[in-house]
Coordinates of N, CA and C in Angstrom, one line a residue:
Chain A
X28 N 5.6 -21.7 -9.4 CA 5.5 -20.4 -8.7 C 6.6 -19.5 -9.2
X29 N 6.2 -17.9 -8.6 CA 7.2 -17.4 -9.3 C 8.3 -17.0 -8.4
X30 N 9.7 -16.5 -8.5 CA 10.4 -16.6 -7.9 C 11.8 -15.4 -8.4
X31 N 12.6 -14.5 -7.7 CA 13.0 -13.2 -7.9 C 14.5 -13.6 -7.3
X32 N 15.4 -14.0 -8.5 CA 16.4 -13.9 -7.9 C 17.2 -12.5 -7.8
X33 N 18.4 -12.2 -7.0 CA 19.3 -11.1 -7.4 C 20.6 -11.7 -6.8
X34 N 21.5 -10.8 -7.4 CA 23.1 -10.9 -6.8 C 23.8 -10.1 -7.5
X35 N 24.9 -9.6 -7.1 CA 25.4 -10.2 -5.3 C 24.7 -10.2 -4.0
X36 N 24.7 -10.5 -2.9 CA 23.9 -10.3 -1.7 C 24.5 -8.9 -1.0
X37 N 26.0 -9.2 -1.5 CA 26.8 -7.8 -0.8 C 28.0 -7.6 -1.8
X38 N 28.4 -6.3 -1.9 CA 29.6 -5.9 -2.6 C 30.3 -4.9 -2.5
X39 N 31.5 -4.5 -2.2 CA 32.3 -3.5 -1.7 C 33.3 -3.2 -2.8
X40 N 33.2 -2.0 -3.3 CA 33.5 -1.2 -5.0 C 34.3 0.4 -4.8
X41 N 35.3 0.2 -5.0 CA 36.0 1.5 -4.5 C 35.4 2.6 -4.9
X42 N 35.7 3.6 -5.2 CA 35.4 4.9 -6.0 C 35.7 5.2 -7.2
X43 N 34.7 5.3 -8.4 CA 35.0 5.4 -9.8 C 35.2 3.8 -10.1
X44 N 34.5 3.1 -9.7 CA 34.7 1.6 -10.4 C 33.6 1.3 -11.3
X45 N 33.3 0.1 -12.1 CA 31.8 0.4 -12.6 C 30.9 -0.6 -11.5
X46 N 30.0 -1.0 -12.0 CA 28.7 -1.7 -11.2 C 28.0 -2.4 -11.8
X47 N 27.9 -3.4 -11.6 CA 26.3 -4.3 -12.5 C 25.9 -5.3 -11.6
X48 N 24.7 -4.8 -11.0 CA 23.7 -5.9 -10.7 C 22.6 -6.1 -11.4
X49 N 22.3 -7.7 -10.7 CA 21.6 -8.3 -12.2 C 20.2 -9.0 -11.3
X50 N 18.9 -9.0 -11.5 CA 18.0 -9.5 -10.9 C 17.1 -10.3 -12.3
X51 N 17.2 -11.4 -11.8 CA 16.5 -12.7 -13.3 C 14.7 -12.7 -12.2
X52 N 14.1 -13.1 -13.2 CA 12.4 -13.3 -12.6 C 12.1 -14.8 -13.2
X53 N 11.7 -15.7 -12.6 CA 11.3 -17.0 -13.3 C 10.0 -17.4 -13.1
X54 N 9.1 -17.7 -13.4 CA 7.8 -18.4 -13.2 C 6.9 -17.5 -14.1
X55 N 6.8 -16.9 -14.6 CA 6.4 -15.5 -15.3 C 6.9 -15.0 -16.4
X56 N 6.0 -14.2 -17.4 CA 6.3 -13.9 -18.7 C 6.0 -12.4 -18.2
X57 N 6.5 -11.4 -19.2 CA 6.3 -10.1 -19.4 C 6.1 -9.3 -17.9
X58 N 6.8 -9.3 -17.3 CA 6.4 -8.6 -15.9 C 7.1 -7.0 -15.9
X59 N 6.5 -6.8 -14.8 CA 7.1 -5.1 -15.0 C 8.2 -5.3 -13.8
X60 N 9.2 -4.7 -14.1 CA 10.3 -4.6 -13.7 C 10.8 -3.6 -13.0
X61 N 11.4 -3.7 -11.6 CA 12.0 -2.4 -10.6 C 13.5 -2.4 -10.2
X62 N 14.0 -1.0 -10.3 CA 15.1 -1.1 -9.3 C 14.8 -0.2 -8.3
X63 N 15.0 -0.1 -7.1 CA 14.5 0.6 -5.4 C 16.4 0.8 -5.5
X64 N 16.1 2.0 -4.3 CA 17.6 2.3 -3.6 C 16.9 2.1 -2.1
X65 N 17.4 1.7 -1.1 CA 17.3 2.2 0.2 C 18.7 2.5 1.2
X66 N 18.7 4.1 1.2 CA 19.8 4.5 1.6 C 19.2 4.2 3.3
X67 N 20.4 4.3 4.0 CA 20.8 4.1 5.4 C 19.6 5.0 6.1
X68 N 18.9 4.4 7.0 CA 17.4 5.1 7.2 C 16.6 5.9 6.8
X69 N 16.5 5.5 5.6 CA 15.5 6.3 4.9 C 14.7 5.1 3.8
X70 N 13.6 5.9 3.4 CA 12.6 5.2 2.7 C 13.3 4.8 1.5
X71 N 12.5 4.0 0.1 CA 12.9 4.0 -0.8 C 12.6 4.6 -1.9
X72 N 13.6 4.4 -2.9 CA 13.5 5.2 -3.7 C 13.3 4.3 -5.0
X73 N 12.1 5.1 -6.0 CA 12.4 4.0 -7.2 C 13.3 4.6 -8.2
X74 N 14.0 4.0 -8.3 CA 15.2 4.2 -9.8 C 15.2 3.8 -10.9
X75 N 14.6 2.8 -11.0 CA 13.9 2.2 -12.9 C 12.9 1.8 -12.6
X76 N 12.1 1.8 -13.4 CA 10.6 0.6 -14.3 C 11.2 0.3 -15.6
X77 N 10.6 -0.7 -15.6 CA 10.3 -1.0 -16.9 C 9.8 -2.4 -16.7
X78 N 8.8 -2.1 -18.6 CA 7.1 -2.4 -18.9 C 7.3 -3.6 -20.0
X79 N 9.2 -3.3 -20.3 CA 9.3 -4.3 -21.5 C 10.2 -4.3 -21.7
X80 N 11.1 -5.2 -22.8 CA 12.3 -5.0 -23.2 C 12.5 -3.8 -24.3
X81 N 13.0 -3.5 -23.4 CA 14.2 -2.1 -24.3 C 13.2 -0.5 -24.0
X82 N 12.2 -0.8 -22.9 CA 11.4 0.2 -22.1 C 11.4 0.2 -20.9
X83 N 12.5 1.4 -20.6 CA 13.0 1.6 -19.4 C 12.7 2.9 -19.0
X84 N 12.1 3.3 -18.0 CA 11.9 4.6 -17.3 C 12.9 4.7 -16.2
X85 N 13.7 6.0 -15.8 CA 14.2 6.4 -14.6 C 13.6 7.4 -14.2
X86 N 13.6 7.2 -12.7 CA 12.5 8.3 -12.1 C 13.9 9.4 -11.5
X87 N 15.0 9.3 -11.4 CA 15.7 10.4 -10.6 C 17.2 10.6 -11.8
X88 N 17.8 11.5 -11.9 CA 18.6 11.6 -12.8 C 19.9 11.3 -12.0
X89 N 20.5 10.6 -12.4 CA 21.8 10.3 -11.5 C 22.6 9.3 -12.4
X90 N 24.4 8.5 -11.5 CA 25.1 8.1 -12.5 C 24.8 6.5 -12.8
X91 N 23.6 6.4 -12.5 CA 23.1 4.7 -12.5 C 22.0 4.6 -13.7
X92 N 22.4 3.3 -14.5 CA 21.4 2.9 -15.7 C 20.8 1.6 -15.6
X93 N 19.8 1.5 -16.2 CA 19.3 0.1 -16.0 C 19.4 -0.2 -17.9
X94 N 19.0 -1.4 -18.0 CA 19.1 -2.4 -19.1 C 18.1 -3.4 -18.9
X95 N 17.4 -4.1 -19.9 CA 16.6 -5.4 -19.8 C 17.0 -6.1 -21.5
X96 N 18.0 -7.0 -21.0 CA 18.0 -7.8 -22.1 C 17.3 -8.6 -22.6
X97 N 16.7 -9.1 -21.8 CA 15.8 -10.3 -21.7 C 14.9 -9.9 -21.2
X98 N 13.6 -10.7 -21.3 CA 12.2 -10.4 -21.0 C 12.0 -9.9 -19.0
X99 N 12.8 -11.2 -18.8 CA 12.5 -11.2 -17.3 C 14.0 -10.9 -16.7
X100 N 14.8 -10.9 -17.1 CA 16.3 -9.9 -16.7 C 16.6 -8.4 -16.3
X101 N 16.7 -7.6 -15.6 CA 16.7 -6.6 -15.3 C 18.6 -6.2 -14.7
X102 N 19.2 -5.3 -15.7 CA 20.1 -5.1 -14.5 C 20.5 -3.6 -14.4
X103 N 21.3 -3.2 -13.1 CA 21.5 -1.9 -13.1 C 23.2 -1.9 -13.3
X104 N 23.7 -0.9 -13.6 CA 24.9 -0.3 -14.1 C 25.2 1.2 -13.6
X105 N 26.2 1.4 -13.4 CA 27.1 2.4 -13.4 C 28.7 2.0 -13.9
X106 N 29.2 3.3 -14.7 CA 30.3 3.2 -15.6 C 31.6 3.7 -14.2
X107 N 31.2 4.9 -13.4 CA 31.6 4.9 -12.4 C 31.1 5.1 -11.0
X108 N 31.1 4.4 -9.9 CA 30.6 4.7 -8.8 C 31.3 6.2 -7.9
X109 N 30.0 6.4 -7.2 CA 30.4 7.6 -6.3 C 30.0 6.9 -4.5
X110 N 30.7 7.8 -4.2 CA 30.4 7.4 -2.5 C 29.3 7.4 -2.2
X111 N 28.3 8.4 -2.7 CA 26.7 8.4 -2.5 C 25.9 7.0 -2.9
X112 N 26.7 6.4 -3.7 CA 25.4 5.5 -4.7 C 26.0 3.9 -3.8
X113 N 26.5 4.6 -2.5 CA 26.3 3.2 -1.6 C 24.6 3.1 -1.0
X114 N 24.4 2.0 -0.8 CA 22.8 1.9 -0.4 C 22.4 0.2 -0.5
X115 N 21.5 0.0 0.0 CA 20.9 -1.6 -0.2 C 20.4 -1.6 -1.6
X116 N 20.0 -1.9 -2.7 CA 19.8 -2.5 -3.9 C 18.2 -3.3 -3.7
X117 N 17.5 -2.9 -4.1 CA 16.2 -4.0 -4.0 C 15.3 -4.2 -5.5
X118 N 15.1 -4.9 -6.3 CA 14.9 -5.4 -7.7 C 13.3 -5.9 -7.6
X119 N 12.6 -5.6 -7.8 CA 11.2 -5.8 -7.7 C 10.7 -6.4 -9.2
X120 N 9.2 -7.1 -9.0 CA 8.8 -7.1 -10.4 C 7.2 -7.3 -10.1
X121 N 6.2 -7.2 -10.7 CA 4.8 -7.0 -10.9 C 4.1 -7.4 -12.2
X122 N 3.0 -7.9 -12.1 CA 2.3 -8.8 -13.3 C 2.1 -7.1 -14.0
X123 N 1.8 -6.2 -13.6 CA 1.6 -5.0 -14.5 C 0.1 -4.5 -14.2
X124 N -0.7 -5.4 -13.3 CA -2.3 -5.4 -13.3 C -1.7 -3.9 -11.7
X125 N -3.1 -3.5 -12.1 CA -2.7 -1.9 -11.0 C -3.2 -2.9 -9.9
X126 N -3.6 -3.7 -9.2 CA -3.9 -4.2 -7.9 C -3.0 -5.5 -7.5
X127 N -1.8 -5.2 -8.4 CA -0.9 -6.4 -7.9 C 0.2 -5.4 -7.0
X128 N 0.4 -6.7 -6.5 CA 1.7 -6.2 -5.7 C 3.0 -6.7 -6.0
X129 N 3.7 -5.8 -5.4 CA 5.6 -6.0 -5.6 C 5.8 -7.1 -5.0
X130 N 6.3 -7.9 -5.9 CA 7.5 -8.8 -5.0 C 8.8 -8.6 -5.1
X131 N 9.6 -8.3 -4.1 CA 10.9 -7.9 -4.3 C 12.2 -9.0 -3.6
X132 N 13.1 -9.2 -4.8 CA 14.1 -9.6 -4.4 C 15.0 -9.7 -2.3
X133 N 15.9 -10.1 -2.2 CA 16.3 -9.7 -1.2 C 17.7 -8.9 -1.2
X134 N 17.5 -8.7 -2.1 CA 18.4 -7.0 -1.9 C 20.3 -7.3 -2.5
X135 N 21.0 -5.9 -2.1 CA 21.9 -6.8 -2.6 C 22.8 -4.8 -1.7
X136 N 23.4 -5.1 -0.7 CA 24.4 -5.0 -0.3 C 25.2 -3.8 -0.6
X137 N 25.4 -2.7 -1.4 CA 26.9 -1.9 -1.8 C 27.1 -1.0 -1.0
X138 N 28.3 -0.9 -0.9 CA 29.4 -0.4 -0.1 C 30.3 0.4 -1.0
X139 N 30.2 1.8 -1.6 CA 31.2 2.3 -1.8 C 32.3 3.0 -1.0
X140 N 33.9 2.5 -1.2 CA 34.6 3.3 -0.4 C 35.9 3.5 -1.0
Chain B
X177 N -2.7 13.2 -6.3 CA -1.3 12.8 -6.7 C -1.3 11.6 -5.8
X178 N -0.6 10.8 -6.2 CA -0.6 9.3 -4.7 C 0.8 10.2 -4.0
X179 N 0.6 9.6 -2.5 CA 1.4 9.7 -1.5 C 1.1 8.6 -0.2
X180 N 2.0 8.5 0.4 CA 1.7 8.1 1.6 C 2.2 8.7 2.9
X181 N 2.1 8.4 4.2 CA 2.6 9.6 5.3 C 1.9 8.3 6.6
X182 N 3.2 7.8 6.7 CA 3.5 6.8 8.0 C 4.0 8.1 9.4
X183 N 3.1 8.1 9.8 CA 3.3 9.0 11.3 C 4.1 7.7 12.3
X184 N 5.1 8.2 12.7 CA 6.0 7.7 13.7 C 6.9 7.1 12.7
X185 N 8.5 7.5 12.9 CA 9.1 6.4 12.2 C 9.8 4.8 13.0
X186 N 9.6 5.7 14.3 CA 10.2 4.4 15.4 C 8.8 4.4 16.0
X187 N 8.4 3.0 16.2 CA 7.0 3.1 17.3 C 7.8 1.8 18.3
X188 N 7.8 1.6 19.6 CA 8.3 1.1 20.7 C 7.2 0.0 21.0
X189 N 6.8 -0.9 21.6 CA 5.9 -1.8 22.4 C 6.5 -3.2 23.0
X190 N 5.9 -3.4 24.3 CA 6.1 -4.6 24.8 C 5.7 -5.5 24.0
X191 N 6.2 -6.5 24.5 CA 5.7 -8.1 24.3 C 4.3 -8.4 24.7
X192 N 3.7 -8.6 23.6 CA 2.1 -9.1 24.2 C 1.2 -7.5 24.3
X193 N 1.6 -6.8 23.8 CA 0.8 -5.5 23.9 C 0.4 -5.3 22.0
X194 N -0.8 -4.1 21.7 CA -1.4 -4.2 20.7 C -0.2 -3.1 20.1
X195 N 0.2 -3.9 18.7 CA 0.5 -3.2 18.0 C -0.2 -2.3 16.5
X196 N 0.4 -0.7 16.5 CA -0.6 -0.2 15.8 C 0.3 0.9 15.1
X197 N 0.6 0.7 13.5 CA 1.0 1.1 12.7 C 0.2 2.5 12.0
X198 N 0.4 3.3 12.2 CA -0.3 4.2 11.4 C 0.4 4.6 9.8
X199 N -0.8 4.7 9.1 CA -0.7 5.1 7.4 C -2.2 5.8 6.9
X200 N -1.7 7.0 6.4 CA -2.5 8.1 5.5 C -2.4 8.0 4.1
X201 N -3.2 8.1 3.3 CA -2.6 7.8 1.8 C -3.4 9.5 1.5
X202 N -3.0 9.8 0.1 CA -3.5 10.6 -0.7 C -3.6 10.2 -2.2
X203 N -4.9 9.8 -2.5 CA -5.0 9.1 -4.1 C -5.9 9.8 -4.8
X204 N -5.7 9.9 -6.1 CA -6.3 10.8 -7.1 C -7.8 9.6 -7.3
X205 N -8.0 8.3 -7.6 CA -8.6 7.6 -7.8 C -8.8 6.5 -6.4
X206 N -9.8 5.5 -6.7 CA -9.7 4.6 -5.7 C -8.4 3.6 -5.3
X207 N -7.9 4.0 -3.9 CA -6.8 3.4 -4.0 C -6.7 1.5 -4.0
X208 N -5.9 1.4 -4.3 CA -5.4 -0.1 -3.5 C -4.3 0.3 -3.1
X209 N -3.8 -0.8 -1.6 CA -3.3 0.2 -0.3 C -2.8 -1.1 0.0
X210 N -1.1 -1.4 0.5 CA -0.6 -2.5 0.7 C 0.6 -1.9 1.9
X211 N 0.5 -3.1 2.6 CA 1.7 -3.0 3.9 C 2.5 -4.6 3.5
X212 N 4.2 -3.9 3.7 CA 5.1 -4.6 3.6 C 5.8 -4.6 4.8
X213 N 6.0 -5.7 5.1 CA 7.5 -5.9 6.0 C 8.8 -6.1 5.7
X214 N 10.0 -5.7 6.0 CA 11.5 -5.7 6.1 C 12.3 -6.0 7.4
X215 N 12.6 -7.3 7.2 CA 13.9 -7.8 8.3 C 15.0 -7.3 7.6
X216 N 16.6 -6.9 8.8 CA 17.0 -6.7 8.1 C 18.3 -7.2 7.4
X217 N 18.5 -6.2 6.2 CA 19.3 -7.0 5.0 C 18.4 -8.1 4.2
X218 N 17.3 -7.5 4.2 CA 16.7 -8.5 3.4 C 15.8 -7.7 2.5
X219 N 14.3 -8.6 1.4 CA 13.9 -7.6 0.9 C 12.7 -7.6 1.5
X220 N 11.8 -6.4 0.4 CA 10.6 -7.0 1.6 C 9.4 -7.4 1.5
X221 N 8.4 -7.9 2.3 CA 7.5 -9.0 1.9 C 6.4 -8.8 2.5
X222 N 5.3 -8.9 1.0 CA 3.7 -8.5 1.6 C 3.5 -9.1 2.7
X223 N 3.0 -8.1 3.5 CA 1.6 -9.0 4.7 C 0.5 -8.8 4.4
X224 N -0.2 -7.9 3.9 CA -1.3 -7.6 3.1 C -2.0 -6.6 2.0
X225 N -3.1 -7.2 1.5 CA -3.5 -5.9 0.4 C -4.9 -5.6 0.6
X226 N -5.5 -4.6 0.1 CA -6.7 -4.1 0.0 C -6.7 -3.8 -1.8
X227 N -7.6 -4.2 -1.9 CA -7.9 -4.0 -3.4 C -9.6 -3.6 -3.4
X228 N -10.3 -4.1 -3.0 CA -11.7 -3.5 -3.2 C -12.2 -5.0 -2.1
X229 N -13.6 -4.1 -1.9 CA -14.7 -5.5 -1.0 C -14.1 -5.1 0.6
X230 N -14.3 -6.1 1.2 CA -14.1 -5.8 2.4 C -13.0 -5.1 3.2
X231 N -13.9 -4.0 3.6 CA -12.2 -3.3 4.1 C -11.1 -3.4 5.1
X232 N -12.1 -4.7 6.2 CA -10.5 -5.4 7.5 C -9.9 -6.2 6.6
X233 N -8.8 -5.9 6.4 CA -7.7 -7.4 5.9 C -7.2 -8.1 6.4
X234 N -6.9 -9.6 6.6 CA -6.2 -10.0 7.6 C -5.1 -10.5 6.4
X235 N -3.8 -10.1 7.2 CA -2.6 -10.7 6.5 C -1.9 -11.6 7.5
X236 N -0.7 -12.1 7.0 CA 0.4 -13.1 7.5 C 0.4 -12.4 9.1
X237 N 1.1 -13.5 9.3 CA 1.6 -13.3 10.7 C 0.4 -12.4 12.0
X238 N -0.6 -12.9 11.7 CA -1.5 -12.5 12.8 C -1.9 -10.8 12.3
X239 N -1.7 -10.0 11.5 CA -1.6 -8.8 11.4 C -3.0 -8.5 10.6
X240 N -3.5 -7.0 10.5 CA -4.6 -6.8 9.9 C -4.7 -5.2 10.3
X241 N -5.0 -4.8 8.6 CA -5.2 -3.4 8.4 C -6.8 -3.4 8.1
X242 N -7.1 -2.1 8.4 CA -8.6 -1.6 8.1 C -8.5 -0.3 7.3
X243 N -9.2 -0.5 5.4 CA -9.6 0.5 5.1 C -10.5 1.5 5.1
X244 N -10.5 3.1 5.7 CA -11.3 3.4 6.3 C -11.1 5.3 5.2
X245 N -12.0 4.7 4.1 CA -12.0 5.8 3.1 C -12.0 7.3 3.2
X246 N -13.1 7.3 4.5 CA -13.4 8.6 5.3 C -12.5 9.4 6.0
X247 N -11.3 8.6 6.3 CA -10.0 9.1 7.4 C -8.8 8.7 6.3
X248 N -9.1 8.5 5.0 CA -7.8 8.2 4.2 C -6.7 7.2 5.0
X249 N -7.0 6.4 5.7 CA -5.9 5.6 6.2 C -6.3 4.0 5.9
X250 N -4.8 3.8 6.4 CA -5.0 2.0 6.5 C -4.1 1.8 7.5
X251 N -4.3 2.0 8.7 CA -3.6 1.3 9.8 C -3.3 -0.1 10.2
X252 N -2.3 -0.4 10.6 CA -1.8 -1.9 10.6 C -2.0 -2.3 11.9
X253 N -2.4 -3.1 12.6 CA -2.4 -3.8 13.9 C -2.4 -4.8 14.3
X254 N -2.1 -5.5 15.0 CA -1.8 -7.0 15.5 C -1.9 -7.0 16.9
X255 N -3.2 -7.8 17.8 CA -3.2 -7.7 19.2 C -2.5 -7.8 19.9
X256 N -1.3 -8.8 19.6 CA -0.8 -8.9 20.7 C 0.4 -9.3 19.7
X257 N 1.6 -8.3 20.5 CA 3.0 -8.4 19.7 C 4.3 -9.5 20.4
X258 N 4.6 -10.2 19.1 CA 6.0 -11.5 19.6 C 7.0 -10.2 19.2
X259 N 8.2 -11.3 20.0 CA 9.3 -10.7 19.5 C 10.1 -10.4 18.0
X260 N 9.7 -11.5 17.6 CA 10.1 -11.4 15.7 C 9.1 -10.7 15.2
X261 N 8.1 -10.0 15.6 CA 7.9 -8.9 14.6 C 8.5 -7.5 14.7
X262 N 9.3 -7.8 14.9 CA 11.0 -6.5 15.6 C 10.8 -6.5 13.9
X263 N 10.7 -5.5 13.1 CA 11.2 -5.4 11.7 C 10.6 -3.9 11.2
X264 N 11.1 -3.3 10.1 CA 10.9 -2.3 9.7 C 9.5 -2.9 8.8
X265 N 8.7 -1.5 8.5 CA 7.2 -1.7 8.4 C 6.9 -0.4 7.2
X266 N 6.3 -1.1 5.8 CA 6.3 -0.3 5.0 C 4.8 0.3 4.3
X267 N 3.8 1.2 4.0 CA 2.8 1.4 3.8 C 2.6 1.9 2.2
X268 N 2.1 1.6 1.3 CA 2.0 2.1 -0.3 C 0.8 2.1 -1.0
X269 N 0.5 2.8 -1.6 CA -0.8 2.9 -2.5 C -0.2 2.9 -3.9
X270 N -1.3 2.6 -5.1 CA -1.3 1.8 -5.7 C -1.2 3.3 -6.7
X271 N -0.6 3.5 -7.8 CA -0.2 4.5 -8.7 C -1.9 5.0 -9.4
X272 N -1.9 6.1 -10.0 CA -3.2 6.5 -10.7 C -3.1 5.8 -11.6
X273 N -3.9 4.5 -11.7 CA -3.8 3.5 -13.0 C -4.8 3.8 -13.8
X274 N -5.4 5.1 -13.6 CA -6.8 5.8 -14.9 C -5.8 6.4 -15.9
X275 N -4.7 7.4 -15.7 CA -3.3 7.6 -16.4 C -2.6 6.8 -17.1
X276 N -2.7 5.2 -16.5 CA -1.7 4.5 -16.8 C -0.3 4.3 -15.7
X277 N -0.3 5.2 -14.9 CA 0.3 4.9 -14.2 C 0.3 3.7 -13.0
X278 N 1.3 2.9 -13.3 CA 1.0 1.4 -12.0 C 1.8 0.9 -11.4
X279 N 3.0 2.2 -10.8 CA 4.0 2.5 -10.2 C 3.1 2.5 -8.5
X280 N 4.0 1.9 -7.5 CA 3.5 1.6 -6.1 C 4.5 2.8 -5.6
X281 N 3.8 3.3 -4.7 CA 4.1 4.9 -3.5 C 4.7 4.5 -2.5
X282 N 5.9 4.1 -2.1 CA 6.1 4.2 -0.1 C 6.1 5.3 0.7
X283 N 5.6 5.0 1.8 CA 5.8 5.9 3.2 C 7.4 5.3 3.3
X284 N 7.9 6.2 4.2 CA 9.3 6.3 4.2 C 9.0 5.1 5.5
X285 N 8.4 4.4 6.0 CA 8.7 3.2 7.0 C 8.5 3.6 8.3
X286 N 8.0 2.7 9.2 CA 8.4 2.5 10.1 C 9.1 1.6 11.4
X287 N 9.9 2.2 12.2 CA 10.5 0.5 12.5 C 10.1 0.4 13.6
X288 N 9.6 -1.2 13.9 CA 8.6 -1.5 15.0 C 9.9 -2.4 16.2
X289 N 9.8 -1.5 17.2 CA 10.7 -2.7 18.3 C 9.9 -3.0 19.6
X290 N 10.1 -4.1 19.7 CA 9.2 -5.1 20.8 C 9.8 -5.2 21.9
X291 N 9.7 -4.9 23.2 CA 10.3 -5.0 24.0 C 10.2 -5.8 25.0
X292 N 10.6 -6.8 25.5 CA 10.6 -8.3 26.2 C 10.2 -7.8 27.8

């Protein structure tokens, strides 16, 4: 079966530090790949796709990048954090077929302060 | 263009009363139309899908949406509400995949509290 790890669960990063969370996919080849933000009551937001290695879409312009080194590895980055880009973290991935659904990680925690 | 539009973001109910999620979609093509649940600090996890054929779905935990093409919605409901389904409540249609697009849409949620 397949299975969506991420980490950290939680992380507290001053201001101007960098960032890298890392979400691995196992049971599965070639999946499409997500990063979500969910700020403090509010919906989410998608922040990357990607369809493949070294094919990465961002849907909003801001100081966060994603990377896929690996087939099923996805991670996000920033070089410096801002107080805004505190939020829950959620890593998603999908066979790619339009009638599948997300399965998403369980999130990961940041706390900028 | 896809969208979704969850009316109520807090909906309230007792224990043992019908719970009833509302969700509107807006799709360029035939949707497929999915409700997620979120406990929290966690991530979050299908209760059901519609993809084509019959339009009641029954998903996990006693729950079941009906697609109803004519009214653009997929409402969620469960007869009678426990206390653990206290959780935030998520509604999404399925991207214009005639484009190529196969990016999933959220409604901004709603959070469901059960009241003893």
């Amino acid at each position: 079966s397949q299975t969506i790890h991420q980490w950290p669960a939680t992380l507290v990063q001053p201001v101007g530090s960098p960032l890298s969370l890392e979400c691995t996919v196992e049971g599965t080849s070639n999946p499409n790949l997500y990063w979500y933000r969910q700020a403090a009551g509010r919906g989410l937001q998608l922040l990357f796709y990607s369809i493949g290695i070294d094919q990465i879409s961002s849907e909003v312009p801001q100081n966060l990048s994603a990377s896929r080194p690996q087939d099923r590895q996805f991670i996000l980055s920033s070089k410096k954090l801002l107080l805004s880009d505190s939020g829950f973290y959620l890593c998603a991935w999908t066979t790619g077929l339009y009638n599948s659904p997300l399965h998403f990680g369980n999130g990961t925690r940041l706390t900028v302060t | 263009a896809q969208s979704v539009t969850q009316l109520g973001s807090h909906v309230s109910v007792s224990e043992g009363a019908l719970v009833l999620l509302r969700c509107n979609y807006s799709s360029s093509v035939p949707p497929y139309l999915f409700w997620y649940v979120q406990y929290p600090n966690q991530g979050l996890q299908l209760l059901l899908k519609y993809t084509t054929g019959a339009t009641l779905v029954k998903g996990i935990n006693g729950f079941e949406a009906e697609f109803k093409k004519s009214e653009t919605s997929f409402h969620l409901t469960k007869p009678s509400a426990h206390m653990s389904d206290a959780a935030e409540y998520f509604c999404a249609v399925s991207g214009d995949y005639q484009t190529g697009a196969n990016n999933l849409f959220f409604g901004t949620g709603t959070r469901l509290t059960v009241i003893p």
